Coordinates of C-alpha atoms in Angstrom, one line a residue:
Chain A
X215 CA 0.0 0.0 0.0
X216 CA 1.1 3.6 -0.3
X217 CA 3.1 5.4 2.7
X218 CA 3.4 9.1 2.9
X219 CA 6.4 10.6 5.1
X220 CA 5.9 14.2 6.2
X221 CA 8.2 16.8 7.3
X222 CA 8.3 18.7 10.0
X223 CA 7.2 17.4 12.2
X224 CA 6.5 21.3 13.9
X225 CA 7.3 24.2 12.2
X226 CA 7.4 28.0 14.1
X227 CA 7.8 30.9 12.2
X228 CA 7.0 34.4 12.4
X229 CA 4.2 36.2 10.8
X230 CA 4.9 37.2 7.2
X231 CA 7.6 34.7 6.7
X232 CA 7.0 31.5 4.7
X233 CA 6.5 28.0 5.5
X234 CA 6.9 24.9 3.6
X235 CA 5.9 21.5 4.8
X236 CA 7.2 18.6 2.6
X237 CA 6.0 15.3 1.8
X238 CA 7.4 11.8 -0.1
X239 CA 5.0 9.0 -1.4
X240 CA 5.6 5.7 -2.3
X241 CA 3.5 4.4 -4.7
X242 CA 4.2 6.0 -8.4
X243 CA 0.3 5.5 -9.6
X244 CA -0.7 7.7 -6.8
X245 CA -1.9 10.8 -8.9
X246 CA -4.0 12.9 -6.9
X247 CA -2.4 14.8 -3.6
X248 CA -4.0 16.7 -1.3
X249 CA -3.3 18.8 1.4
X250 CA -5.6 19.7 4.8
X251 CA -5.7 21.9 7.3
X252 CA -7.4 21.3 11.0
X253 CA -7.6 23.7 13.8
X254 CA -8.1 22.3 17.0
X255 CA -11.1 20.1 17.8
X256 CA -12.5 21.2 14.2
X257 CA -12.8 18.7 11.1
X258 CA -9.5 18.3 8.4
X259 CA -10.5 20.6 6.0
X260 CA -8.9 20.3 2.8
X261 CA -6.9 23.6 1.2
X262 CA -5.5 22.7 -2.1
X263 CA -4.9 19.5 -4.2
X264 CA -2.9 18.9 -7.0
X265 CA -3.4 16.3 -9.5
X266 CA -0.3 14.5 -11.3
X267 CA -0.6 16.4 -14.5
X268 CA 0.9 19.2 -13.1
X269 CA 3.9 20.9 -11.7
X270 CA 2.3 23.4 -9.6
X271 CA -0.8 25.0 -8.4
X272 CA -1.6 28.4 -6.6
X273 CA -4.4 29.0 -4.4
X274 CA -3.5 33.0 -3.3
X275 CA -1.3 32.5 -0.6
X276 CA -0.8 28.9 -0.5
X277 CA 1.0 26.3 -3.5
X278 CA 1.7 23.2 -3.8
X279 CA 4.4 21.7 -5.9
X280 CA 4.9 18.0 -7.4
X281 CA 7.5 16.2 -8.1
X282 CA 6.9 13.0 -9.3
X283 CA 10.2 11.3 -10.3
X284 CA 11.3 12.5 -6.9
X285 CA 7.8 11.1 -5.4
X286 CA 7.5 14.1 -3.2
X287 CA 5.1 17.0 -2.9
X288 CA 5.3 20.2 -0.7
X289 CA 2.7 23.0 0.4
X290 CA 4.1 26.1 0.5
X291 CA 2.5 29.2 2.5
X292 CA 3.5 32.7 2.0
X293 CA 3.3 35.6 4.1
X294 CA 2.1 33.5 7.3
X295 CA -0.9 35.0 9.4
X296 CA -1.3 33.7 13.2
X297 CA -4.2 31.9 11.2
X298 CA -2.7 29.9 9.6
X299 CA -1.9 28.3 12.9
X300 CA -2.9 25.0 13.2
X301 CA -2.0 20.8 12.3
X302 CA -1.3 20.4 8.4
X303 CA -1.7 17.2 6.7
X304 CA -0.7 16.0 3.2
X305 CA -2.2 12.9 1.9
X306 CA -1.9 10.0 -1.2
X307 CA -4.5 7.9 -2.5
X308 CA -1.9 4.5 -3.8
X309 CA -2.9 4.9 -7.3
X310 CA -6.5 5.6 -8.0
X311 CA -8.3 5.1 -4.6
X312 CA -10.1 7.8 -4.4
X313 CA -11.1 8.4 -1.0
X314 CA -8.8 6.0 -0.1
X315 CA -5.9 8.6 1.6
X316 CA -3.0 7.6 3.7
X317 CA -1.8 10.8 5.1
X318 CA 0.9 11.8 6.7
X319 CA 1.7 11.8 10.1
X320 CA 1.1 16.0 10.6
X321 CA 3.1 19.1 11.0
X322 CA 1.6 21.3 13.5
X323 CA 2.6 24.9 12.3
X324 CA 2.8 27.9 14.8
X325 CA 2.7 31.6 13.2
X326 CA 4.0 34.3 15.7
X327 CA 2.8 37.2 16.0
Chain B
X184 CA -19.4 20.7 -1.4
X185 CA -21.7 18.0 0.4
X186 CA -22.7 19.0 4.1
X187 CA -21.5 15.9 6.6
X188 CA -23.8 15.6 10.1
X189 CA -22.2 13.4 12.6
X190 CA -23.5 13.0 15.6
X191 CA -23.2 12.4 18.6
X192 CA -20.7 14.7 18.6
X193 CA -19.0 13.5 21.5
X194 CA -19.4 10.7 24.2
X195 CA -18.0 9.1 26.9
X196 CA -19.0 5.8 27.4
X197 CA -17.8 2.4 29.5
X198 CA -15.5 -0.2 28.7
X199 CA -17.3 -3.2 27.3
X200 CA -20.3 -1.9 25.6
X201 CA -21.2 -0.4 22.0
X202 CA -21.9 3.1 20.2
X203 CA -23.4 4.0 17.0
X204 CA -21.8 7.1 15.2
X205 CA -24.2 8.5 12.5
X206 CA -23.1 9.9 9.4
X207 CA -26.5 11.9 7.3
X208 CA -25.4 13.6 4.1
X209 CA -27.6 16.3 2.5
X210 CA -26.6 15.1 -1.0
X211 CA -26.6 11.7 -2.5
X212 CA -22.4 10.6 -2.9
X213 CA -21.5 7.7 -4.2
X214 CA -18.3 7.1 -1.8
X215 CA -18.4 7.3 1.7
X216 CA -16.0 6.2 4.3
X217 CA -15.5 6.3 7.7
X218 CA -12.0 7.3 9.7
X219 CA -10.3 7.2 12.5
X220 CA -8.0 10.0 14.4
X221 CA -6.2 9.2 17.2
X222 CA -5.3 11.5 20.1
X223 CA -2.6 13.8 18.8
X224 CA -1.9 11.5 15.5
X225 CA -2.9 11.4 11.9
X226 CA -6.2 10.3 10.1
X227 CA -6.4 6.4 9.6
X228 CA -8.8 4.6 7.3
X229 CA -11.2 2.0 9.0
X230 CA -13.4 1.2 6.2
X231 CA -15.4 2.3 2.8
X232 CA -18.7 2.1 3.3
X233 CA -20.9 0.5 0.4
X234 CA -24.3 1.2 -0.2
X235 CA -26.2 -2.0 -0.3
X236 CA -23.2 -4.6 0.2
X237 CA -20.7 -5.0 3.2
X238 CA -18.2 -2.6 3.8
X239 CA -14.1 -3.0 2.7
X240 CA -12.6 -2.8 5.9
X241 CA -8.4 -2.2 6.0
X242 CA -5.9 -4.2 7.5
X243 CA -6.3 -3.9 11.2
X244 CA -9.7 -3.4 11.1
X245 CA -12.6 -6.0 11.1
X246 CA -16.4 -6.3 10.8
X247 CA -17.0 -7.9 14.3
X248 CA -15.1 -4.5 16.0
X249 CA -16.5 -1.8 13.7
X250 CA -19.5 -3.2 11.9
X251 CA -20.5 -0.5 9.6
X252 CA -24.3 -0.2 7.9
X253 CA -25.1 1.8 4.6
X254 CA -29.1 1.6 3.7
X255 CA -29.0 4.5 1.1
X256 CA -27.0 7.3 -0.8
X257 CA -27.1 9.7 1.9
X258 CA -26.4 7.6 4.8
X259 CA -24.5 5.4 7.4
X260 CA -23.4 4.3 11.2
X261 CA -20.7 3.2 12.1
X262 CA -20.5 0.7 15.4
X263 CA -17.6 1.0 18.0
X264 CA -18.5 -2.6 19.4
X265 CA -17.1 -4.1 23.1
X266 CA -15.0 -0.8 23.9
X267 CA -11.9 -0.5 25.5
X268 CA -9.7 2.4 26.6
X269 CA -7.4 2.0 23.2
X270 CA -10.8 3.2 21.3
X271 CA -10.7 6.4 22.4
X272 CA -10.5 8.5 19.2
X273 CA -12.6 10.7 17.3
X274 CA -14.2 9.0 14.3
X275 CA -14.7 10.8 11.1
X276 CA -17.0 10.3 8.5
X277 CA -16.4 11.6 5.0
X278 CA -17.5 11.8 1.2
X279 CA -15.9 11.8 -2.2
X280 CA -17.0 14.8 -4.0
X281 CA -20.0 14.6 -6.1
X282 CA -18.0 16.4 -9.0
X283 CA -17.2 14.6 -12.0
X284 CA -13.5 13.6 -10.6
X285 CA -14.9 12.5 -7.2
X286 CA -11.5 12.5 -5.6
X287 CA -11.8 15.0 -3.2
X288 CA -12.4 13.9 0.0
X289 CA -14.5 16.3 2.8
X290 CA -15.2 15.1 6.4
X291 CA -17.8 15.3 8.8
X292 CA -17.4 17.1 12.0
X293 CA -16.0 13.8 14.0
X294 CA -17.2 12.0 17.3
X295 CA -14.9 12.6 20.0
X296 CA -15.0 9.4 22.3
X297 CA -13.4 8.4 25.2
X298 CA -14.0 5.2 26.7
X299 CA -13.3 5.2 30.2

């Protein structure tokens, strides 16, 4: 089945910088890649996907970027609010099992004021 | 999207005996399935649910723990049977998208139990 390693584990920053969270899969038919957010005690809500047709995708100030020879993708958040505060999860679906995600194991992402 | 009622929200119940979770979804959706979160870790899958046919249950996860009903498009239970302490989770419905990809995947609000 497909494993998905996440990195970090936590991740501090200050408000305005910019924060990347990074992710490898292993199975290469995985082709869909999502990424969630959850505040506490509140449901995973999902903030961007990216399918394996493409490189990138932008989403105002959130990306995500694929690389699939490497098997790894990575969300990228620019100019951090103390919002964006919360537990981040990416997620692979082992080839075409949708709704079928193994996620990651979480980075929980603290934004400074 | 699809809206996802769970309930009961939360509950805190004795070792040794049972809960129903229910999952109602105000759209039909062909895919639903039902997760599970442990304290402080990442989402797990327990099971897809199947309208009209048992459920596909993942390794580590069987029928007799977690049986899992699904009378109709729109909704289904999920059964935390003969509890123990190690069940203490919140368990997390969710739906594929009713778009023409269907692969996005959007949860319920969860069922925080504790089993004491």
């Amino acid at each position: 089945g497909e494993n998905v390693e996440q990195h970090p584990s936590t991740l501090s920053v200050q408000e305005g910088d910019s924060a990347v969270i990074k992710c490898t899969y292993s199975d290469s038919a995985s082709n869909y890649f999502p990424w969630y957010k959850q505040e506490l005690g509140k449901r995973p809500q999902l903030i961007i996907d990216i399918r394996s047709n493409v490189g990138e995708k932008k989403d105002q100030r959130i990306a995500v970027t694929l690389n699939k020879t490497a098997k790894h993708f990575s969300l990228h958040i620019t100019e951090t609010q103390p919002e964006d505060s919360a537990v981040y999860f990416c997620a692979a679906p082992g080839g075409t099992s949708y709704g079928k995600l193994t996620f990651g194991q979480g980075t929980i992402l603290t934004v400074h004021p | 999207s699809a809206v996802i009622s769970q309930k009961p929200s939360r509950d805190i119940c004795q070792r040794g005996t049972s809960l129903t979770i229910q999952c109602q979804v105000d759209s039909q959706v062909t895919m639903m399935f039902w997760y599970r979160q442990q304290p402080g870790q990442s989402l797990t899958l327990i099971a897809t649910a199947n309208q009209g046919s048992e459920a596909t249950y993942e390794s580590g996860f069987v029928i007799d723990k977690f049986p899992i009903s699904r009378p109709n498009l729109t909704f289904s239970t999920l059964t935390v049977s003969n509890m123990s302490p190690e069940d203490s989770s919140i368990y997390l419905c969710s739906v594929g998208d009713t778009g023409a990809a269907n692969e996005k995947l959007f949860f319920g609000s969860g069922t925080q139990l504790s089993v004491l």
